[in-house]
Amino acid sequence: MKKIITLIIAAAMLLGCAALAGCGKTEEKVLNVYTNAGFAPYEYLDENGKVVGVDIDVVNYIGEKLGYKVVINDIEFNAILNEVSKDKFAVGAAGMSKKPDRDEVALASEVYATSIQYIIAPKGTFEGEKVALADAVAYAAAASVKSIGVQKGTTGADLVAGGIEGTDAKVIEYSNAIIASNDIGSTVCAVVIDKMPAEAICKDKDNLQCWSLDAEMESYVMYFNKDNAELVASVNTILKKMISDGLIDQYTVKHSS
Ligand code: GLN
């Protein structure tokens, strides 16, 4: 009788293992990374169409340290936080500026970079290096094409929307700033996007120039699922070390050259 019971238990355990399909092995942990690959040097497509960039190097480094397989998902920028809210092991790594409405739906990591909004326009449009938002808006309002292009759901989109209120200038929202810049001279007169992506676009286009807007500095964070404070704490320890070791600076130089 005892033998039979032992056999039944053994058989049940075997069946249970088969059902789990991972018996004996520790299950692979997956970190789902959401990004938008039109934002060089932080995330962009290389010549083989692979998503690469500073943020990708950072999440890969973190994944390796914490034992996660990193899966990169290239989606619309304004859909990132919604995806993060649905999955405990998800992170938005997309040069995301820390802001209160985002802090309500996701957990921010340590700040790993800073930035400021830039305006891209035809060469010689503005004088000097810095442009006041009011001057940028006045330029758009007086232009034959009165729209400023922005990336949907970004801090740049918020800034322009606030600036054009009560003027003749308009805004057009795009999937990313690269597509928006291709329309400068046809459907938009300028594009507003973060500093480094703006510089990357201007480097590629002889007819365009970029200027810093006279705006507030922004802080880049990674946004994690609200229910995973434990993961954020582990990530922050690694991020702080990466910053003090100069690793993030190294990645930035690598992806900007
Ligand atoms: N830093 C900006 C924001 O968080 C833009 C980010 C992006 O376009 N990837 O809104």
PDB file of C-alpha atoms and ligand atoms in Angstrom:
ATOM      1  CA  MET A   1       0.000   0.000   0.000  1.00  0.00           C
ATOM      2  CA  LYS A   2       2.802   2.398   1.006  1.00  0.00           C
ATOM      3  CA  LYS A   3       4.607   1.601  -2.247  1.00  0.00           C
ATOM      4  CA  ILE A   4       1.529   2.363  -4.295  1.00  0.00           C
ATOM      5  CA  ILE A   5       1.038   5.706  -2.544  1.00  0.00           C
ATOM      6  CA  THR A   6       4.705   6.595  -3.164  1.00  0.00           C
ATOM      7  CA  LEU A   7       4.304   5.662  -6.827  1.00  0.00           C
ATOM      8  CA  ILE A   8       1.175   7.771  -7.159  1.00  0.00           C
ATOM      9  CA  ILE A   9       2.921  10.762  -5.564  1.00  0.00           C
ATOM     10  CA  ALA A  10       5.959  10.318  -7.865  1.00  0.00           C
ATOM     11  CA  ALA A  11       3.709  10.105 -10.945  1.00  0.00           C
ATOM     12  CA  ALA A  12       1.783  13.193  -9.851  1.00  0.00           C
ATOM     13  CA  MET A  13       5.039  15.109  -9.384  1.00  0.00           C
ATOM     14  CA  LEU A  14       6.224  14.099 -12.854  1.00  0.00           C
ATOM     15  CA  LEU A  15       2.954  15.203 -14.403  1.00  0.00           C
ATOM     16  CA  GLY A  16       3.134  18.485 -12.513  1.00  0.00           C
ATOM     17  CA  CYS A  17       6.652  19.051 -13.853  1.00  0.00           C
ATOM     18  CA  ALA A  18       5.573  18.349 -17.423  1.00  0.00           C
ATOM     19  CA  ALA A  19       2.686  20.785 -17.041  1.00  0.00           C
ATOM     20  CA  LEU A  20       5.034  23.517 -15.847  1.00  0.00           C
ATOM     21  CA  ALA A  21       7.424  22.630 -18.679  1.00  0.00           C
ATOM     22  CA  GLY A  22      10.289  24.093 -16.741  1.00  0.00           C
ATOM     23  CA  CYS A  23      10.868  21.511 -14.041  1.00  0.00           C
ATOM     24  CA  GLY A  24      14.399  21.278 -12.754  1.00  0.00           C
ATOM     25  CA  LYS A  25      15.389  24.518 -14.480  1.00  0.00           C
ATOM     26  CA  THR A  26      14.855  27.931 -12.945  1.00  0.00           C
ATOM     27  CA  GLU A  27      12.456  29.804 -15.184  1.00  0.00           C
ATOM     28  CA  GLU A  28      14.037  32.562 -17.282  1.00  0.00           C
ATOM     29  CA  LYS A  29      13.108  36.018 -16.041  1.00  0.00           C
ATOM     30  CA  VAL A  30      12.105  38.454 -18.770  1.00  0.00           C
ATOM     31  CA  LEU A  31      12.321  42.238 -18.590  1.00  0.00           C
ATOM     32  CA  ASN A  32      10.044  43.806 -21.192  1.00  0.00           C
ATOM     33  CA  VAL A  33      11.528  47.076 -22.387  1.00  0.00           C
ATOM     34  CA  TYR A  34       9.292  49.563 -24.212  1.00  0.00           C
ATOM     35  CA  THR A  35      10.911  52.247 -26.327  1.00  0.00           C
ATOM     36  CA  ASN A  36      10.489  54.285 -29.517  1.00  0.00           C
ATOM     37  CA  ALA A  37      13.461  53.980 -31.862  1.00  0.00           C
ATOM     38  CA  GLY A  38      13.350  57.430 -33.460  1.00  0.00           C
ATOM     39  CA  PHE A  39      15.285  59.215 -30.746  1.00  0.00           C
ATOM     40  CA  ALA A  40      19.044  59.019 -31.377  1.00  0.00           C
ATOM     41  CA  PRO A  41      21.380  58.597 -29.558  1.00  0.00           C
ATOM     42  CA  TYR A  42      19.070  57.076 -26.906  1.00  0.00           C
ATOM     43  CA  GLU A  43      17.223  54.658 -29.219  1.00  0.00           C
ATOM     44  CA  TYR A  44      17.436  54.377 -32.984  1.00  0.00           C
ATOM     45  CA  LEU A  45      17.646  51.745 -35.715  1.00  0.00           C
ATOM     46  CA  ASP A  46      21.092  50.681 -36.881  1.00  0.00           C
ATOM     47  CA  GLU A  47      21.845  49.835 -40.526  1.00  0.00           C
ATOM     48  CA  ASN A  48      20.378  46.342 -39.983  1.00  0.00           C
ATOM     49  CA  GLY A  49      17.137  47.683 -38.550  1.00  0.00           C
ATOM     50  CA  LYS A  50      18.064  46.653 -35.010  1.00  0.00           C
ATOM     51  CA  VAL A  51      17.092  48.909 -32.100  1.00  0.00           C
ATOM     52  CA  VAL A  52      20.286  50.242 -30.504  1.00  0.00           C
ATOM     53  CA  GLY A  53      21.278  53.251 -28.381  1.00  0.00           C
ATOM     54  CA  VAL A  54      22.219  54.518 -24.936  1.00  0.00           C
ATOM     55  CA  ASP A  55      18.981  53.310 -23.304  1.00  0.00           C
ATOM     56  CA  ILE A  56      19.358  49.889 -24.915  1.00  0.00           C
ATOM     57  CA  ASP A  57      22.933  49.544 -23.635  1.00  0.00           C
ATOM     58  CA  VAL A  58      21.770  50.602 -20.181  1.00  0.00           C
ATOM     59  CA  VAL A  59      18.886  48.106 -19.986  1.00  0.00           C
ATOM     60  CA  ASN A  60      21.056  45.313 -21.379  1.00  0.00           C
ATOM     61  CA  TYR A  61      23.688  46.027 -18.742  1.00  0.00           C
ATOM     62  CA  ILE A  62      21.043  46.061 -15.999  1.00  0.00           C
ATOM     63  CA  GLY A  63      19.424  42.880 -17.357  1.00  0.00           C
ATOM     64  CA  GLU A  64      22.754  41.098 -17.277  1.00  0.00           C
ATOM     65  CA  LYS A  65      23.498  42.211 -13.705  1.00  0.00           C
ATOM     66  CA  LEU A  66      20.063  41.191 -12.415  1.00  0.00           C
ATOM     67  CA  GLY A  67      19.678  37.992 -14.464  1.00  0.00           C
ATOM     68  CA  TYR A  68      16.898  39.082 -16.818  1.00  0.00           C
ATOM     69  CA  LYS A  69      16.528  38.302 -20.485  1.00  0.00           C
ATOM     70  CA  VAL A  70      15.895  41.743 -22.007  1.00  0.00           C
ATOM     71  CA  VAL A  71      13.196  41.978 -24.688  1.00  0.00           C
ATOM     72  CA  ILE A  72      13.052  45.262 -26.622  1.00  0.00           C
ATOM     73  CA  ASN A  73       9.640  46.414 -27.903  1.00  0.00           C
ATOM     74  CA  ASP A  74       9.653  49.331 -30.350  1.00  0.00           C
ATOM     75  CA  ILE A  75       6.257  51.062 -30.041  1.00  0.00           C
ATOM     76  CA  GLU A  76       4.693  54.542 -30.268  1.00  0.00           C
ATOM     77  CA  PHE A  77       6.104  56.836 -27.586  1.00  0.00           C
ATOM     78  CA  ASN A  78       2.686  57.763 -26.224  1.00  0.00           C
ATOM     79  CA  ALA A  79       1.776  54.072 -25.732  1.00  0.00           C
ATOM     80  CA  ILE A  80       4.777  53.228 -23.544  1.00  0.00           C
ATOM     81  CA  LEU A  81       3.358  53.993 -20.101  1.00  0.00           C
ATOM     82  CA  ASN A  82       0.178  52.076 -20.809  1.00  0.00           C
ATOM     83  CA  GLU A  83       2.221  48.965 -21.637  1.00  0.00           C
ATOM     84  CA  VAL A  84       4.317  49.441 -18.504  1.00  0.00           C
ATOM     85  CA  SER A  85       1.173  49.639 -16.362  1.00  0.00           C
ATOM     86  CA  LYS A  86      -0.009  46.230 -17.645  1.00  0.00           C
ATOM     87  CA  ASP A  87       3.096  44.181 -16.819  1.00  0.00           C
ATOM     88  CA  LYS A  88       4.981  43.928 -13.513  1.00  0.00           C
ATOM     89  CA  PHE A  89       8.265  43.240 -15.320  1.00  0.00           C
ATOM     90  CA  ALA A  90       8.058  46.088 -17.806  1.00  0.00           C
ATOM     91  CA  VAL A  91      10.058  49.274 -18.152  1.00  0.00           C
ATOM     92  CA  GLY A  92       9.829  52.318 -20.390  1.00  0.00           C
ATOM     93  CA  ALA A  93      13.346  53.261 -21.525  1.00  0.00           C
ATOM     94  CA  ALA A  94      12.910  56.045 -24.036  1.00  0.00           C
ATOM     95  CA  GLY A  95      14.641  59.221 -22.889  1.00  0.00           C
ATOM     96  CA  MET A  96      11.553  59.801 -20.770  1.00  0.00           C
ATOM     97  CA  SER A  97      11.497  63.053 -18.848  1.00  0.00           C
ATOM     98  CA  LYS A  98      10.338  62.816 -15.266  1.00  0.00           C
ATOM     99  CA  LYS A  99       7.001  64.529 -14.797  1.00  0.00           C
ATOM    100  CA  PRO A 100       4.176  64.416 -12.225  1.00  0.00           C
ATOM    101  CA  ASP A 101       1.448  62.886 -14.424  1.00  0.00           C
ATOM    102  CA  ARG A 102       3.823  60.064 -15.382  1.00  0.00           C
ATOM    103  CA  ASP A 103       4.802  59.576 -11.720  1.00  0.00           C
ATOM    104  CA  GLU A 104       1.136  58.875 -11.000  1.00  0.00           C
ATOM    105  CA  VAL A 105       1.030  55.820 -13.263  1.00  0.00           C
ATOM    106  CA  ALA A 106       4.570  54.472 -13.054  1.00  0.00           C
ATOM    107  CA  LEU A 107       7.641  54.362 -10.806  1.00  0.00           C
ATOM    108  CA  ALA A 108      10.593  56.497 -11.851  1.00  0.00           C
ATOM    109  CA  SER A 109      14.166  55.298 -11.577  1.00  0.00           C
ATOM    110  CA  GLU A 110      17.127  57.476 -10.652  1.00  0.00           C
ATOM    111  CA  VAL A 111      17.773  60.328 -13.075  1.00  0.00           C
ATOM    112  CA  TYR A 112      20.420  59.139 -15.555  1.00  0.00           C
ATOM    113  CA  ALA A 113      20.636  62.132 -17.950  1.00  0.00           C
ATOM    114  CA  THR A 114      19.377  65.675 -18.415  1.00  0.00           C
ATOM    115  CA  SER A 115      18.119  67.474 -21.489  1.00  0.00           C
ATOM    116  CA  ILE A 116      16.370  70.578 -22.779  1.00  0.00           C
ATOM    117  CA  GLN A 117      13.952  71.197 -25.668  1.00  0.00           C
ATOM    118  CA  TYR A 118      15.436  72.248 -29.017  1.00  0.00           C
ATOM    119  CA  ILE A 119      13.877  73.720 -32.115  1.00  0.00           C
ATOM    120  CA  ILE A 120      14.851  72.526 -35.597  1.00  0.00           C
ATOM    121  CA  ALA A 121      14.232  74.980 -38.462  1.00  0.00           C
ATOM    122  CA  PRO A 122      15.753  75.926 -41.832  1.00  0.00           C
ATOM    123  CA  LYS A 123      19.316  77.233 -41.534  1.00  0.00           C
ATOM    124  CA  GLY A 124      19.568  80.864 -40.419  1.00  0.00           C
ATOM    125  CA  THR A 125      15.959  81.098 -39.156  1.00  0.00           C
ATOM    126  CA  PHE A 126      17.008  82.449 -35.745  1.00  0.00           C
ATOM    127  CA  GLU A 127      19.939  84.490 -34.518  1.00  0.00           C
ATOM    128  CA  GLY A 128      22.104  83.408 -31.581  1.00  0.00           C
ATOM    129  CA  GLU A 129      22.133  80.032 -29.864  1.00  0.00           C
ATOM    130  CA  LYS A 130      19.073  80.250 -27.625  1.00  0.00           C
ATOM    131  CA  VAL A 131      15.551  81.020 -28.766  1.00  0.00           C
ATOM    132  CA  ALA A 132      12.726  82.151 -26.477  1.00  0.00           C
ATOM    133  CA  LEU A 133       9.583  80.045 -26.880  1.00  0.00           C
ATOM    134  CA  ALA A 134       7.602  83.224 -27.630  1.00  0.00           C
ATOM    135  CA  ASP A 135       9.991  84.044 -30.520  1.00  0.00           C
ATOM    136  CA  ALA A 136       9.707  80.513 -31.900  1.00  0.00           C
ATOM    137  CA  VAL A 137       5.917  80.791 -31.788  1.00  0.00           C
ATOM    138  CA  ALA A 138       5.977  84.272 -33.366  1.00  0.00           C
ATOM    139  CA  TYR A 139       8.116  82.876 -36.207  1.00  0.00           C
ATOM    140  CA  ALA A 140       5.564  80.082 -36.788  1.00  0.00           C
ATOM    141  CA  ALA A 141       2.587  82.438 -36.600  1.00  0.00           C
ATOM    142  CA  ALA A 142       4.167  84.673 -39.259  1.00  0.00           C
ATOM    143  CA  ALA A 143       5.332  81.813 -41.527  1.00  0.00           C
ATOM    144  CA  SER A 144       3.363  80.674 -44.577  1.00  0.00           C
ATOM    145  CA  VAL A 145       3.223  77.201 -43.013  1.00  0.00           C
ATOM    146  CA  LYS A 146       2.115  77.974 -39.467  1.00  0.00           C
ATOM    147  CA  SER A 147       2.501  74.555 -37.847  1.00  0.00           C
ATOM    148  CA  ILE A 148       5.243  73.350 -35.538  1.00  0.00           C
ATOM    149  CA  GLY A 149       5.886  69.590 -35.590  1.00  0.00           C
ATOM    150  CA  VAL A 150       6.254  67.648 -32.337  1.00  0.00           C
ATOM    151  CA  GLN A 151       6.375  64.022 -31.241  1.00  0.00           C
ATOM    152  CA  LYS A 152       3.032  62.925 -29.839  1.00  0.00           C
ATOM    153  CA  GLY A 153       2.864  62.589 -26.049  1.00  0.00           C
ATOM    154  CA  THR A 154       6.193  64.252 -25.329  1.00  0.00           C
ATOM    155  CA  THR A 155       7.237  67.134 -23.114  1.00  0.00           C
ATOM    156  CA  GLY A 156       8.081  69.019 -26.316  1.00  0.00           C
ATOM    157  CA  ALA A 157       4.458  68.595 -27.444  1.00  0.00           C
ATOM    158  CA  ASP A 158       3.259  69.997 -24.089  1.00  0.00           C
ATOM    159  CA  LEU A 159       5.630  72.955 -24.332  1.00  0.00           C
ATOM    160  CA  VAL A 160       4.521  73.917 -27.843  1.00  0.00           C
ATOM    161  CA  ALA A 161       0.827  73.398 -27.031  1.00  0.00           C
ATOM    162  CA  GLY A 162       1.196  75.848 -24.122  1.00  0.00           C
ATOM    163  CA  GLY A 163       3.201  78.342 -26.185  1.00  0.00           C
ATOM    164  CA  ILE A 164       0.840  78.612 -29.151  1.00  0.00           C
ATOM    165  CA  GLU A 165      -2.283  79.305 -27.091  1.00  0.00           C
ATOM    166  CA  GLY A 166      -3.971  82.464 -28.348  1.00  0.00           C
ATOM    167  CA  THR A 167      -1.689  82.777 -31.411  1.00  0.00           C
ATOM    168  CA  ASP A 168      -2.059  81.874 -35.100  1.00  0.00           C
ATOM    169  CA  ALA A 169       0.570  79.139 -34.761  1.00  0.00           C
ATOM    170  CA  LYS A 170      -0.554  75.516 -34.807  1.00  0.00           C
ATOM    171  CA  VAL A 171       0.890  72.176 -33.861  1.00  0.00           C
ATOM    172  CA  ILE A 172       1.085  68.869 -35.747  1.00  0.00           C
ATOM    173  CA  GLU A 173       1.785  65.677 -33.785  1.00  0.00           C
ATOM    174  CA  TYR A 174       3.993  63.019 -35.351  1.00  0.00           C
ATOM    175  CA  SER A 175       5.130  59.501 -34.417  1.00  0.00           C
ATOM    176  CA  ASN A 176       8.679  60.747 -34.090  1.00  0.00           C
ATOM    177  CA  ALA A 177      10.832  63.801 -34.753  1.00  0.00           C
ATOM    178  CA  ILE A 178      12.610  62.282 -37.764  1.00  0.00           C
ATOM    179  CA  ILE A 179       9.364  62.019 -39.723  1.00  0.00           C
ATOM    180  CA  ALA A 180       8.361  65.490 -38.512  1.00  0.00           C
ATOM    181  CA  SER A 181      11.663  67.002 -39.696  1.00  0.00           C
ATOM    182  CA  ASN A 182      11.184  65.535 -43.164  1.00  0.00           C
ATOM    183  CA  ASP A 183       8.112  67.769 -43.378  1.00  0.00           C
ATOM    184  CA  ILE A 184       9.942  71.025 -42.557  1.00  0.00           C
ATOM    185  CA  GLY A 185       9.170  73.373 -45.444  1.00  0.00           C
ATOM    186  CA  SER A 186       6.083  71.449 -46.538  1.00  0.00           C
ATOM    187  CA  THR A 187       3.634  70.867 -43.663  1.00  0.00           C
ATOM    188  CA  VAL A 188       5.589  72.294 -40.722  1.00  0.00           C
ATOM    189  CA  CYS A 189       7.917  75.279 -40.366  1.00  0.00           C
ATOM    190  CA  ALA A 190       9.909  73.821 -37.461  1.00  0.00           C
ATOM    191  CA  VAL A 191      10.113  70.833 -35.100  1.00  0.00           C
ATOM    192  CA  VAL A 192      10.542  70.806 -31.323  1.00  0.00           C
ATOM    193  CA  ILE A 193      12.286  67.828 -29.735  1.00  0.00           C
ATOM    194  CA  ASP A 194      14.933  67.094 -27.065  1.00  0.00           C
ATOM    195  CA  LYS A 195      18.497  68.360 -27.536  1.00  0.00           C
ATOM    196  CA  MET A 196      20.445  65.276 -28.589  1.00  0.00           C
ATOM    197  CA  PRO A 197      17.829  63.847 -30.989  1.00  0.00           C
ATOM    198  CA  ALA A 198      17.565  67.350 -32.525  1.00  0.00           C
ATOM    199  CA  GLU A 199      21.325  67.510 -32.970  1.00  0.00           C
ATOM    200  CA  ALA A 200      21.337  64.029 -34.532  1.00  0.00           C
ATOM    201  CA  ILE A 201      18.686  65.133 -37.049  1.00  0.00           C
ATOM    202  CA  CYS A 202      20.515  68.380 -37.901  1.00  0.00           C
ATOM    203  CA  LYS A 203      23.787  66.485 -38.391  1.00  0.00           C
ATOM    204  CA  ASP A 204      22.095  64.457 -41.126  1.00  0.00           C
ATOM    205  CA  LYS A 205      20.438  67.387 -42.917  1.00  0.00           C
ATOM    206  CA  ASP A 206      22.417  70.218 -44.508  1.00  0.00           C
ATOM    207  CA  ASN A 207      19.441  72.581 -44.820  1.00  0.00           C
ATOM    208  CA  LEU A 208      18.442  72.413 -41.131  1.00  0.00           C
ATOM    209  CA  GLN A 209      19.835  73.975 -37.979  1.00  0.00           C
ATOM    210  CA  CYS A 210      18.951  73.534 -34.302  1.00  0.00           C
ATOM    211  CA  TRP A 211      18.710  75.983 -31.448  1.00  0.00           C
ATOM    212  CA  SER A 212      18.123  75.499 -27.751  1.00  0.00           C
ATOM    213  CA  LEU A 213      14.774  76.770 -26.584  1.00  0.00           C
ATOM    214  CA  ASP A 214      14.782  78.928 -23.499  1.00  0.00           C
ATOM    215  CA  ALA A 215      13.012  76.198 -21.512  1.00  0.00           C
ATOM    216  CA  GLU A 216      13.429  74.232 -18.295  1.00  0.00           C
ATOM    217  CA  MET A 217      15.956  71.431 -17.971  1.00  0.00           C
ATOM    218  CA  GLU A 218      14.413  67.966 -18.043  1.00  0.00           C
ATOM    219  CA  SER A 219      15.593  64.814 -16.245  1.00  0.00           C
ATOM    220  CA  TYR A 220      15.563  61.417 -17.940  1.00  0.00           C
ATOM    221  CA  VAL A 221      14.360  58.431 -15.935  1.00  0.00           C
ATOM    222  CA  MET A 222      13.203  54.919 -16.719  1.00  0.00           C
ATOM    223  CA  TYR A 223       9.588  54.269 -15.797  1.00  0.00           C
ATOM    224  CA  PHE A 224       8.735  50.932 -14.152  1.00  0.00           C
ATOM    225  CA  ASN A 225       5.502  49.186 -13.246  1.00  0.00           C
ATOM    226  CA  LYS A 226       3.899  50.648 -10.112  1.00  0.00           C
ATOM    227  CA  ASP A 227       3.929  47.242  -8.397  1.00  0.00           C
ATOM    228  CA  ASN A 228       7.625  46.602  -8.689  1.00  0.00           C
ATOM    229  CA  ALA A 229       9.380  48.894  -6.222  1.00  0.00           C
ATOM    230  CA  GLU A 230      11.758  46.023  -5.483  1.00  0.00           C
ATOM    231  CA  LEU A 231      13.012  45.949  -9.066  1.00  0.00           C
ATOM    232  CA  VAL A 232      13.351  49.754  -9.139  1.00  0.00           C
ATOM    233  CA  ALA A 233      15.481  49.629  -5.969  1.00  0.00           C
ATOM    234  CA  SER A 234      17.841  47.050  -7.529  1.00  0.00           C
ATOM    235  CA  VAL A 235      17.987  48.998 -10.786  1.00  0.00           C
ATOM    236  CA  ASN A 236      18.759  52.254  -8.953  1.00  0.00           C
ATOM    237  CA  THR A 237      21.768  50.727  -7.216  1.00  0.00           C
ATOM    238  CA  ILE A 238      23.144  49.657 -10.597  1.00  0.00           C
ATOM    239  CA  LEU A 239      22.251  52.943 -12.312  1.00  0.00           C
ATOM    240  CA  LYS A 240      24.034  55.006  -9.648  1.00  0.00           C
ATOM    241  CA  LYS A 241      27.175  52.927 -10.086  1.00  0.00           C
ATOM    242  CA  MET A 242      26.929  53.186 -13.882  1.00  0.00           C
ATOM    243  CA  ILE A 243      26.708  56.976 -13.602  1.00  0.00           C
ATOM    244  CA  SER A 244      29.616  57.305 -11.142  1.00  0.00           C
ATOM    245  CA  ASP A 245      31.745  54.924 -13.236  1.00  0.00           C
ATOM    246  CA  GLY A 246      31.101  57.087 -16.318  1.00  0.00           C
ATOM    247  CA  LEU A 247      29.463  54.202 -18.190  1.00  0.00           C
ATOM    248  CA  ILE A 248      26.422  56.195 -19.311  1.00  0.00           C
ATOM    249  CA  ASP A 249      28.702  58.963 -20.604  1.00  0.00           C
ATOM    250  CA  GLN A 250      30.658  56.331 -22.527  1.00  0.00           C
ATOM    251  CA  TYR A 251      27.496  54.945 -24.117  1.00  0.00           C
ATOM    252  CA  THR A 252      26.390  58.489 -25.005  1.00  0.00           C
ATOM    253  CA  VAL A 253      29.678  59.260 -26.753  1.00  0.00           C
ATOM    254  CA  LYS A 254      29.595  55.880 -28.537  1.00  0.00           C
ATOM    255  CA  HIS A 255      26.101  56.478 -29.918  1.00  0.00           C
ATOM    256  CA  SER A 256      26.623  60.156 -30.785  1.00  0.00           C
ATOM    257  CA  SER A 257      29.655  59.765 -33.023  1.00  0.00           C
TER     258      SER A 257
HETATM  259  N1  GLN B   1      11.998  63.546 -23.178  1.00  0.00           N
HETATM  260  C1  GLN B   1      10.772  63.675 -23.896  1.00  0.00           C
HETATM  261  C2  GLN B   1       9.631  63.168 -23.066  1.00  0.00           C
HETATM  262  O1  GLN B   1       9.839  62.462 -22.125  1.00  0.00           O
HETATM  263  C3  GLN B   1      10.800  62.983 -25.245  1.00  0.00           C
HETATM  264  C4  GLN B   1      11.094  61.524 -25.181  1.00  0.00           C
HETATM  265  C5  GLN B   1      11.030  60.815 -26.528  1.00  0.00           C
HETATM  266  O2  GLN B   1      10.559  61.376 -27.498  1.00  0.00           O
HETATM  267  N2  GLN B   1      11.498  59.604 -26.607  1.00  0.00           N
HETATM  268  O3  GLN B   1       8.502  63.439 -23.321  1.00  0.00           O
END
